[in-house]
mmCIF file of C-alpha atoms and ligand atoms in Angstrom:
data_model
loop_
_atom_site.group_PDB
_atom_site.id
_atom_site.type_symbol
_atom_site.label_atom_id
_atom_site.label_comp_id
_atom_site.label_asym_id
_atom_site.label_seq_id
_atom_site.Cartn_x
_atom_site.Cartn_y
_atom_site.Cartn_z
ATOM 1 C CA UNK A 17 11.780 7.336 -27.858
ATOM 2 C CA UNK A 18 11.765 9.022 -24.502
ATOM 3 C CA UNK A 19 8.421 9.009 -22.790
ATOM 4 C CA UNK A 20 6.785 12.220 -21.725
ATOM 5 C CA UNK A 21 7.707 13.105 -18.178
ATOM 6 C CA UNK A 22 5.219 11.750 -15.675
ATOM 7 C CA UNK A 23 3.781 14.474 -13.487
ATOM 8 C CA UNK A 24 5.603 14.446 -10.177
ATOM 9 C CA UNK A 25 2.407 14.566 -8.122
ATOM 10 C CA UNK A 26 1.152 11.428 -9.788
ATOM 11 C CA UNK A 27 4.192 9.415 -8.749
ATOM 12 C CA UNK A 28 4.237 10.877 -5.243
ATOM 13 C CA UNK A 29 0.581 9.893 -4.851
ATOM 14 C CA UNK A 30 1.317 6.357 -5.953
ATOM 15 C CA UNK A 31 4.202 6.105 -3.498
ATOM 16 C CA UNK A 32 2.000 7.388 -0.721
ATOM 17 C CA UNK A 33 -0.686 4.803 -1.472
ATOM 18 C CA UNK A 34 1.981 2.098 -1.644
ATOM 19 C CA UNK A 35 3.295 3.100 1.782
ATOM 20 C CA UNK A 36 -0.233 2.594 3.080
ATOM 21 C CA UNK A 37 0.043 -0.964 1.818
ATOM 22 C CA UNK A 38 -2.381 -0.591 -1.109
ATOM 23 C CA UNK A 39 -1.800 -3.563 -3.364
ATOM 24 C CA UNK A 40 -2.674 -1.792 -6.618
ATOM 25 C CA UNK A 41 -0.202 1.004 -5.961
ATOM 26 C CA UNK A 42 2.533 -1.486 -5.069
ATOM 27 C CA UNK A 43 1.886 -3.382 -8.302
ATOM 28 C CA UNK A 44 1.909 -0.211 -10.380
ATOM 29 C CA UNK A 45 5.221 0.927 -8.921
ATOM 30 C CA UNK A 46 6.870 -2.381 -9.688
ATOM 31 C CA UNK A 47 5.518 -2.306 -13.243
ATOM 32 C CA UNK A 48 6.964 1.181 -13.536
ATOM 33 C CA UNK A 49 10.363 -0.074 -12.424
ATOM 34 C CA UNK A 50 10.188 -2.792 -15.064
ATOM 35 C CA UNK A 51 9.105 -0.578 -17.930
ATOM 36 C CA UNK A 52 9.862 3.054 -17.380
ATOM 37 C CA UNK A 53 13.546 3.809 -16.947
ATOM 38 C CA UNK A 54 12.861 7.543 -16.762
ATOM 39 C CA UNK A 55 10.694 7.282 -13.655
ATOM 40 C CA UNK A 56 13.018 5.102 -11.603
ATOM 41 C CA UNK A 57 15.296 7.912 -10.544
ATOM 42 C CA UNK A 58 12.495 10.026 -9.146
ATOM 43 C CA UNK A 59 10.831 6.982 -7.652
ATOM 44 C CA UNK A 60 14.029 6.009 -5.841
ATOM 45 C CA UNK A 61 14.165 9.444 -4.229
ATOM 46 C CA UNK A 62 10.519 9.260 -3.146
ATOM 47 C CA UNK A 63 10.907 5.755 -1.693
ATOM 48 C CA UNK A 64 14.183 6.257 0.174
ATOM 49 C CA UNK A 65 12.728 7.787 3.369
ATOM 50 C CA UNK A 66 10.473 4.758 3.845
ATOM 51 C CA UNK A 67 13.111 2.087 3.395
ATOM 52 C CA UNK A 68 15.673 0.188 5.437
ATOM 53 C CA UNK A 69 13.275 -1.857 7.546
ATOM 54 C CA UNK A 70 12.297 -4.978 5.589
ATOM 55 C CA UNK A 71 14.243 -8.177 6.080
ATOM 56 C CA UNK A 72 15.062 -9.862 2.762
ATOM 57 C CA UNK A 73 15.155 -13.640 2.448
ATOM 58 C CA UNK A 74 16.427 -15.158 -0.806
ATOM 59 C CA UNK A 75 15.471 -18.624 -2.032
ATOM 60 C CA UNK A 76 17.429 -20.287 -4.758
ATOM 61 C CA UNK A 77 18.011 -23.760 -6.088
ATOM 62 C CA UNK A 78 17.578 -25.805 -9.252
ATOM 63 C CA UNK A 79 14.320 -25.863 -11.234
ATOM 64 C CA UNK A 80 11.618 -27.953 -9.630
ATOM 65 C CA UNK A 81 13.255 -28.211 -6.209
ATOM 66 C CA UNK A 82 10.192 -26.639 -4.613
ATOM 67 C CA UNK A 83 11.098 -22.956 -4.271
ATOM 68 C CA UNK A 84 7.613 -21.661 -5.011
ATOM 69 C CA UNK A 85 5.949 -24.265 -2.819
ATOM 70 C CA UNK A 86 8.415 -23.377 -0.073
ATOM 71 C CA UNK A 87 7.832 -19.655 -0.539
ATOM 72 C CA UNK A 88 4.114 -20.164 -0.087
ATOM 73 C CA UNK A 89 4.619 -22.325 3.007
ATOM 74 C CA UNK A 90 7.030 -19.808 4.556
ATOM 75 C CA UNK A 91 4.532 -17.031 3.886
ATOM 76 C CA UNK A 92 1.919 -19.049 5.747
ATOM 77 C CA UNK A 93 4.180 -19.540 8.775
ATOM 78 C CA UNK A 94 5.135 -15.872 8.781
ATOM 79 C CA UNK A 95 1.487 -14.847 8.590
ATOM 80 C CA UNK A 96 0.812 -16.954 11.685
ATOM 81 C CA UNK A 97 3.444 -14.781 13.321
ATOM 82 C CA UNK A 98 1.654 -11.684 12.117
ATOM 83 C CA UNK A 99 4.304 -10.428 9.717
ATOM 84 C CA UNK A 100 3.463 -8.446 6.597
ATOM 85 C CA UNK A 101 5.159 -10.304 3.757
ATOM 86 C CA UNK A 102 6.216 -9.447 0.201
ATOM 87 C CA UNK A 103 7.141 -12.007 -2.430
ATOM 88 C CA UNK A 104 9.203 -11.252 -5.520
ATOM 89 C CA UNK A 105 9.488 -14.181 -7.906
ATOM 90 C CA UNK A 106 12.200 -13.568 -10.436
ATOM 91 C CA UNK A 107 11.477 -15.809 -13.369
ATOM 92 C CA UNK A 108 14.348 -16.721 -15.655
ATOM 93 C CA UNK A 109 12.408 -16.316 -18.870
ATOM 94 C CA UNK A 110 9.026 -14.750 -19.167
ATOM 95 C CA UNK A 111 6.693 -14.252 -16.239
ATOM 96 C CA UNK A 112 3.571 -14.908 -18.255
ATOM 97 C CA UNK A 113 4.286 -17.891 -20.484
ATOM 98 C CA UNK A 114 5.695 -20.634 -18.297
ATOM 99 C CA UNK A 115 3.429 -23.332 -16.951
ATOM 100 C CA UNK A 116 5.422 -23.230 -13.727
ATOM 101 C CA UNK A 117 4.205 -19.764 -13.057
ATOM 102 C CA UNK A 118 0.631 -20.750 -13.585
ATOM 103 C CA UNK A 119 1.238 -23.392 -10.931
ATOM 104 C CA UNK A 120 2.721 -20.701 -8.707
ATOM 105 C CA UNK A 121 -0.381 -18.574 -9.160
ATOM 106 C CA UNK A 122 -2.609 -21.409 -8.039
ATOM 107 C CA UNK A 123 -0.332 -22.154 -5.120
ATOM 108 C CA UNK A 124 -0.233 -18.522 -4.106
ATOM 109 C CA UNK A 125 -4.005 -18.232 -4.255
ATOM 110 C CA UNK A 126 -4.011 -19.352 -0.657
ATOM 111 C CA UNK A 127 -2.647 -15.876 0.070
ATOM 112 C CA UNK A 128 -4.485 -13.943 -2.627
ATOM 113 C CA UNK A 129 -7.156 -12.611 -0.311
ATOM 114 C CA UNK A 130 -4.727 -11.689 2.426
ATOM 115 C CA UNK A 131 -4.118 -7.953 2.273
ATOM 116 C CA UNK A 132 -0.903 -8.330 4.245
ATOM 117 C CA UNK A 133 0.744 -10.487 1.589
ATOM 118 C CA UNK A 134 2.048 -8.875 -1.608
ATOM 119 C CA UNK A 135 3.142 -11.057 -4.503
ATOM 120 C CA UNK A 136 4.819 -9.999 -7.731
ATOM 121 C CA UNK A 137 6.864 -11.668 -10.422
ATOM 122 C CA UNK A 138 9.524 -10.083 -12.584
ATOM 123 C CA UNK A 139 11.092 -11.300 -15.796
ATOM 124 C CA UNK A 140 14.851 -11.448 -16.070
ATOM 125 C CA UNK A 141 14.735 -10.199 -19.636
ATOM 126 C CA UNK A 142 13.346 -7.234 -21.400
ATOM 127 C CA UNK A 143 13.474 -4.342 -19.053
ATOM 128 C CA UNK A 144 15.590 -1.302 -18.802
ATOM 129 C CA UNK A 145 18.775 -1.377 -16.818
ATOM 130 C CA UNK A 146 18.442 -5.095 -16.169
ATOM 131 C CA UNK A 147 17.725 -6.884 -12.946
ATOM 132 C CA UNK A 148 20.715 -5.363 -11.205
ATOM 133 C CA UNK A 149 18.748 -2.115 -11.177
ATOM 134 C CA UNK A 150 15.205 -3.464 -11.048
ATOM 135 C CA UNK A 151 15.423 -5.957 -8.172
ATOM 136 C CA UNK A 152 16.829 -3.606 -5.510
ATOM 137 C CA UNK A 153 14.216 -1.024 -6.459
ATOM 138 C CA UNK A 154 11.398 -3.555 -6.345
ATOM 139 C CA UNK A 155 12.598 -4.642 -2.909
ATOM 140 C CA UNK A 156 12.427 -1.006 -1.816
ATOM 141 C CA UNK A 157 8.801 -0.824 -2.931
ATOM 142 C CA UNK A 158 7.898 -3.784 -0.684
ATOM 143 C CA UNK A 159 10.005 -2.277 2.086
ATOM 144 C CA UNK A 160 8.254 1.086 1.805
ATOM 145 C CA UNK A 161 4.908 -0.730 1.781
ATOM 146 C CA UNK A 162 5.674 -1.880 5.289
ATOM 147 C CA UNK A 163 6.599 -5.491 4.583
ATOM 148 C CA UNK A 164 8.472 -6.945 7.518
ATOM 149 C CA UNK A 165 9.907 -9.651 5.317
ATOM 150 C CA UNK A 166 10.394 -9.920 1.555
ATOM 151 C CA UNK A 167 10.996 -13.324 0.007
ATOM 152 C CA UNK A 168 12.859 -13.368 -3.307
ATOM 153 C CA UNK A 169 12.703 -16.533 -5.377
ATOM 154 C CA UNK A 170 15.151 -17.151 -8.219
ATOM 155 C CA UNK A 171 16.284 -20.232 -10.075
ATOM 156 C CA UNK A 172 19.889 -20.702 -9.085
ATOM 157 C CA UNK A 173 21.399 -21.311 -12.455
ATOM 158 C CA UNK A 174 23.475 -18.340 -13.477
ATOM 159 C CA UNK A 175 25.528 -15.441 -12.256
ATOM 160 C CA UNK A 176 22.667 -12.980 -12.549
ATOM 161 C CA UNK A 177 20.514 -15.141 -10.266
ATOM 162 C CA UNK A 178 23.332 -15.356 -7.778
ATOM 163 C CA UNK A 179 23.624 -11.575 -7.915
ATOM 164 C CA UNK A 180 19.939 -11.295 -7.081
ATOM 165 C CA UNK A 181 20.249 -13.594 -4.129
ATOM 166 C CA UNK A 182 23.112 -11.467 -2.899
ATOM 167 C CA UNK A 183 20.515 -8.779 -2.227
ATOM 168 C CA UNK A 184 19.141 -10.979 0.525
ATOM 169 C CA UNK A 185 19.986 -10.747 4.210
ATOM 170 C CA UNK A 186 19.451 -14.490 4.625
ATOM 171 C CA UNK A 187 19.871 -16.849 1.691
ATOM 172 C CA UNK A 188 18.248 -20.269 1.541
ATOM 173 C CA UNK A 189 19.746 -22.739 -0.893
ATOM 174 C CA UNK A 190 17.313 -25.523 -1.678
ATOM 175 C CA UNK A 191 18.133 -28.981 -2.858
ATOM 176 C CA UNK A 192 16.072 -32.154 -3.056
ATOM 177 C CA UNK A 193 16.575 -35.821 -3.724
ATOM 178 C CA UNK A 194 16.636 -36.798 -7.366
ATOM 179 C CA UNK A 195 17.638 -33.400 -8.680
ATOM 180 C CA UNK A 196 21.302 -33.868 -9.438
ATOM 181 C CA UNK A 197 24.051 -33.917 -6.901
ATOM 182 C CA UNK A 198 25.352 -31.228 -4.640
ATOM 183 C CA UNK A 199 28.647 -31.207 -6.531
ATOM 184 C CA UNK A 200 26.876 -29.553 -9.442
ATOM 185 C CA UNK A 201 25.556 -26.866 -7.146
ATOM 186 C CA UNK A 202 29.033 -26.371 -5.728
ATOM 187 C CA UNK A 203 30.383 -25.867 -9.217
ATOM 188 C CA UNK A 204 27.724 -23.290 -9.921
ATOM 189 C CA UNK A 205 28.859 -21.360 -6.855
ATOM 190 C CA UNK A 206 25.520 -21.766 -5.156
ATOM 191 C CA UNK A 207 26.726 -23.471 -2.012
ATOM 192 C CA UNK A 208 28.997 -20.577 -1.119
ATOM 193 C CA UNK A 209 26.096 -18.179 -0.802
ATOM 194 C CA UNK A 210 23.955 -20.306 1.510
ATOM 195 C CA UNK A 211 23.135 -19.176 5.035
ATOM 196 C CA UNK A 212 20.750 -22.072 5.446
ATOM 197 C CA UNK A 213 20.619 -25.297 3.449
ATOM 198 C CA UNK A 214 17.159 -26.659 2.869
ATOM 199 C CA UNK A 215 16.738 -30.236 1.773
ATOM 200 C CA UNK A 216 13.185 -30.201 0.494
ATOM 201 C CA UNK A 217 11.036 -33.197 -0.506
ATOM 202 C CA UNK A 218 12.280 -34.986 2.592
ATOM 203 C CA UNK A 219 9.277 -37.256 2.149
ATOM 204 C CA UNK A 220 11.062 -38.806 -0.822
ATOM 205 C CA UNK A 221 13.782 -41.430 -0.685
ATOM 206 C CA UNK A 222 17.331 -40.150 -0.858
ATOM 207 C CA UNK A 223 16.947 -37.004 1.264
ATOM 208 C CA UNK A 224 19.489 -38.295 3.775
ATOM 209 C CA UNK A 225 22.043 -38.728 0.984
ATOM 210 C CA UNK A 226 21.622 -35.086 0.002
ATOM 211 C CA UNK A 227 22.106 -34.106 3.651
ATOM 212 C CA UNK A 228 25.244 -36.230 3.834
ATOM 213 C CA UNK A 229 26.627 -34.669 0.645
ATOM 214 C CA UNK A 230 26.019 -31.187 2.006
ATOM 215 C CA UNK A 231 27.714 -32.059 5.311
ATOM 216 C CA UNK A 232 30.683 -33.374 3.415
ATOM 217 C CA UNK A 233 30.804 -30.231 1.283
ATOM 218 C CA UNK A 234 30.722 -28.108 4.442
ATOM 219 C CA UNK A 235 33.573 -30.054 5.993
ATOM 220 C CA UNK A 236 35.730 -28.967 3.076
ATOM 221 C CA UNK A 237 35.668 -25.388 4.321
ATOM 222 C CA UNK A 238 34.522 -22.145 2.784
ATOM 223 C CA UNK A 239 33.604 -18.728 4.094
ATOM 224 C CA UNK A 240 31.768 -20.223 7.064
ATOM 225 C CA UNK A 241 34.671 -22.249 8.393
ATOM 226 C CA UNK A 242 36.251 -19.454 10.475
ATOM 227 C CA UNK A 243 35.930 -19.921 14.248
ATOM 228 C CA UNK A 244 32.719 -18.404 15.581
ATOM 229 C CA UNK A 245 31.272 -18.019 12.096
ATOM 230 C CA UNK A 246 27.656 -18.920 11.366
ATOM 231 C CA UNK A 247 27.671 -22.492 10.136
ATOM 232 C CA UNK A 248 24.762 -22.912 7.725
ATOM 233 C CA UNK A 249 22.324 -25.378 9.270
ATOM 234 C CA UNK A 250 20.891 -28.109 7.079
ATOM 235 C CA UNK A 251 17.122 -28.426 7.457
ATOM 236 C CA UNK A 252 14.964 -31.145 5.958
ATOM 237 C CA UNK A 253 11.537 -30.000 4.851
ATOM 238 C CA UNK A 254 8.323 -31.077 3.183
ATOM 239 C CA UNK A 255 7.120 -27.797 1.714
ATOM 240 C CA UNK A 256 4.226 -29.474 -0.023
ATOM 241 C CA UNK A 257 2.488 -29.990 3.321
ATOM 242 C CA UNK A 258 2.381 -26.221 3.876
ATOM 243 C CA UNK A 259 3.046 -24.559 7.232
ATOM 244 C CA UNK A 260 2.390 -27.822 9.071
ATOM 245 C CA UNK A 261 4.952 -29.583 6.893
ATOM 246 C CA UNK A 262 8.034 -31.162 8.326
ATOM 247 C CA UNK A 263 10.751 -28.624 9.074
ATOM 248 C CA UNK A 264 8.764 -25.541 8.093
ATOM 249 C CA UNK A 265 8.471 -23.880 11.484
ATOM 250 C CA UNK A 266 12.013 -24.920 12.306
ATOM 251 C CA UNK A 267 13.136 -23.243 9.072
ATOM 252 C CA UNK A 268 11.375 -19.979 9.870
ATOM 253 C CA UNK A 269 12.805 -20.096 13.414
ATOM 254 C CA UNK A 270 16.255 -20.535 11.908
ATOM 255 C CA UNK A 271 15.761 -17.606 9.514
ATOM 256 C CA UNK A 272 14.801 -15.476 12.516
ATOM 257 C CA UNK A 273 17.783 -16.722 14.483
ATOM 258 C CA UNK A 274 20.142 -15.897 11.614
ATOM 259 C CA UNK A 275 18.629 -12.410 11.377
ATOM 260 C CA UNK A 276 19.113 -11.869 15.127
ATOM 261 C CA UNK A 277 22.683 -12.984 14.863
ATOM 262 C CA UNK A 278 23.384 -10.620 11.945
ATOM 263 C CA UNK A 279 21.781 -7.743 13.821
ATOM 264 C CA UNK A 280 23.629 -8.211 17.089
ATOM 265 C CA UNK A 281 27.013 -8.797 15.453
ATOM 266 C CA UNK A 282 26.698 -5.708 13.253
ATOM 267 C CA UNK A 283 27.094 -7.894 10.174
ATOM 268 C CA UNK A 284 23.655 -6.916 8.912
ATOM 269 C CA UNK A 285 24.574 -3.262 8.776
ATOM 270 C CA UNK A 286 27.958 -4.054 7.225
ATOM 271 C CA UNK A 287 26.471 -6.262 4.540
ATOM 272 C CA UNK A 288 23.760 -3.757 3.681
ATOM 273 C CA UNK A 289 26.374 -1.010 3.482
ATOM 274 C CA UNK A 290 28.472 -3.140 1.153
ATOM 275 C CA UNK A 291 25.455 -3.822 -1.062
ATOM 276 C CA UNK A 292 24.582 -0.139 -1.201
ATOM 277 C CA UNK A 293 28.171 0.671 -2.127
ATOM 278 C CA UNK A 294 28.156 -1.701 -5.064
ATOM 279 C CA UNK A 295 24.781 -0.378 -6.176
ATOM 280 C CA UNK A 296 26.091 3.203 -6.075
ATOM 281 C CA UNK A 297 29.220 2.123 -7.897
ATOM 282 C CA UNK A 298 27.222 0.409 -10.641
ATOM 283 C CA UNK A 299 25.056 3.515 -11.087
ATOM 284 C CA UNK A 300 28.108 5.794 -11.135
ATOM 285 C CA UNK A 301 29.864 3.630 -13.717
ATOM 286 C CA UNK A 302 26.707 3.604 -15.827
ATOM 287 C CA UNK A 303 26.501 7.389 -15.560
ATOM 288 C CA UNK A 304 30.142 7.702 -16.627
ATOM 289 C CA UNK A 305 29.475 5.426 -19.599
ATOM 290 C CA UNK A 306 26.451 7.457 -20.577
ATOM 291 C CA UNK A 307 28.503 10.636 -20.240
ATOM 292 C CA UNK A 308 31.134 9.151 -22.500
ATOM 293 C CA UNK A 309 28.617 8.011 -25.082
ATOM 294 C CA UNK A 310 26.592 11.215 -25.198
ATOM 295 C CA UNK A 311 29.640 13.455 -25.100
ATOM 296 C CA UNK A 312 31.432 11.600 -27.890
ATOM 297 C CA UNK A 313 33.444 14.159 -29.788
ATOM 298 C CA UNK A 314 33.434 16.596 -26.885
ATOM 299 C CA UNK A 315 35.343 14.419 -24.457
ATOM 300 C CA UNK A 316 39.098 14.173 -24.839
ATOM 301 C CA UNK A 317 38.858 10.396 -25.317
ATOM 302 C CA UNK A 318 39.921 10.418 -28.981
ATOM 303 C CA UNK A 319 42.953 12.592 -28.305
ATOM 304 C CA UNK A 320 43.882 10.611 -25.228
ATOM 305 C CA UNK A 321 43.676 7.451 -27.307
ATOM 306 C CA UNK A 322 46.156 8.844 -29.799
ATOM 307 C CA UNK A 323 48.496 9.959 -27.034
ATOM 308 C CA UNK A 324 48.468 6.566 -25.363
ATOM 309 C CA UNK A 325 48.840 4.683 -28.652
ATOM 310 C CA UNK A 326 51.825 6.823 -29.553
ATOM 311 C CA UNK A 327 53.448 6.220 -26.183
ATOM 312 C CA UNK A 328 53.299 9.872 -25.144
ATOM 313 C CA UNK A 329 50.993 9.158 -22.218
ATOM 314 C CA UNK A 330 50.282 6.177 -19.989
ATOM 315 C CA UNK A 331 46.701 4.798 -19.873
ATOM 316 C CA UNK A 332 46.291 5.422 -16.115
ATOM 317 C CA UNK A 333 46.986 9.135 -16.424
ATOM 318 C CA UNK A 334 44.764 9.214 -19.481
ATOM 319 C CA UNK A 335 41.935 7.628 -17.495
ATOM 320 C CA UNK A 336 42.402 10.207 -14.723
ATOM 321 C CA UNK A 337 42.126 13.003 -17.270
ATOM 322 C CA UNK A 338 39.046 11.473 -18.825
ATOM 323 C CA UNK A 339 37.276 11.147 -15.468
ATOM 324 C CA UNK A 340 38.225 14.731 -14.605
ATOM 325 C CA UNK A 341 36.889 15.948 -17.960
ATOM 326 C CA UNK A 342 33.542 14.204 -17.411
ATOM 327 C CA UNK A 343 32.869 15.908 -14.100
HETATM 328 N N1 GTP B 13 7.140 -34.815 -2.705
HETATM 329 C C1 GTP B 13 7.269 -33.507 -2.579
HETATM 330 N N2 GTP B 13 7.023 -32.715 -3.637
HETATM 331 C C2 GTP B 13 7.170 -31.398 -3.488
HETATM 332 C C3 GTP B 13 7.577 -30.805 -2.267
HETATM 333 N N3 GTP B 13 7.656 -29.472 -2.437
HETATM 334 C C4 GTP B 13 7.320 -29.221 -3.701
HETATM 335 N N4 GTP B 13 7.022 -30.363 -4.353
HETATM 336 C C5 GTP B 13 6.587 -30.519 -5.754
HETATM 337 O O1 GTP B 13 7.673 -30.258 -6.614
HETATM 338 C C6 GTP B 13 7.208 -29.656 -7.829
HETATM 339 C C7 GTP B 13 7.972 -28.368 -8.110
HETATM 340 O O2 GTP B 13 7.649 -27.433 -7.094
HETATM 341 P P1 GTP B 13 7.840 -25.852 -7.324
HETATM 342 O O3 GTP B 13 7.536 -25.221 -6.018
HETATM 343 O O4 GTP B 13 7.104 -25.387 -8.512
HETATM 344 O O5 GTP B 13 9.399 -25.813 -7.621
HETATM 345 P P2 GTP B 13 10.269 -24.530 -8.040
HETATM 346 O O6 GTP B 13 11.610 -24.755 -7.470
HETATM 347 O O7 GTP B 13 9.564 -23.280 -7.693
HETATM 348 O O8 GTP B 13 10.307 -24.707 -9.607
HETATM 349 P P3 GTP B 13 10.753 -23.602 -10.697
HETATM 350 O O9 GTP B 13 10.139 -22.290 -10.302
HETATM 351 O O10 GTP B 13 10.204 -24.145 -11.974
HETATM 352 O O11 GTP B 13 12.240 -23.572 -10.682
HETATM 353 C C8 GTP B 13 5.719 -29.443 -7.647
HETATM 354 O O12 GTP B 13 5.041 -30.486 -8.281
HETATM 355 C C9 GTP B 13 5.529 -29.510 -6.148
HETATM 356 O O13 GTP B 13 4.246 -29.934 -5.791
HETATM 357 C C10 GTP B 13 7.797 -31.678 -1.152
HETATM 358 O O14 GTP B 13 8.155 -31.274 -0.041
HETATM 359 N N5 GTP B 13 7.650 -33.025 -1.384
HETATM 360 MG MG1 MG B 14 9.003 -21.579 -8.890
#
């Protein structure tokens, strides 16, 4: 069941090559994160000193809205500005079966020969610890590889996708004419997480209705309604036309402006601290659970259960004793 321990030197060598921006090493590390739960701990320790620099931009929105096309166009604009860019496409099902991903591959081929662009996809199913563990680590690989910006694309349909987008410093929520109304997105909790609204496919009829709906939604309040708060701009784009497309440079300017604002206000540091805290908490809770499971019989849980059931002890005190016993 457990894999043989990977020699430490091997992993350290891979990390070193990744920090030099070597694409193969970056790819191998991300594969490792997906498949080898035993290596992640050591990998995290090796990566840590190289991290904390990359700016993470999340893109979410319903299927077909143009996230991948937009990602590619943003990459192109950022390359004009000489940034090193990473792309993590988190696919809701399998990364290798969907036709959409094949399309993405073709689209991304424009960047395939650029050694300052790193592109990887990750499946939401079938790897250890789930995306909650895998995505932050994958982002750290890109960060350590010297990426100035990492773009994370997810389909905004469920809670786990929203959790992924929460890893981003700036979140773009995409909509487009003909893809269902903004009310649906509001119900799914997607609107709340937007720092910038992008109305893509502005070359199609109905874009102005989507803009109007979003404006109306914004007027109803939310976390951005406090005085002085960042009010998410609404930007119309035509991602299909690439970096020259309508709104593309304006969008990248706005991402940069949002980043500046977060940096100068201290909100960037606060938000990253909060994210790290919840990551630590999730790992600690998982460790406690593992401790409980592996120590079954040795922990006082069974006895405590009897005590609480019989009314001789309250559950809070019992929990305190259990935590103390696991230390
Ligand atoms: N007319 C028009 N079509 C666009 C635009 N941007 C993207 N498309 C088209 O919309 C379709 C879907 O684009 P994708 O980029 O694959 O959309 P996506 O959101 O990544 O889709 P999923 O990954 O499947 O959720 C493709 O056929 C694109 O060519 C645009 O600005 N205008
Ligand atoms: Mg896509």
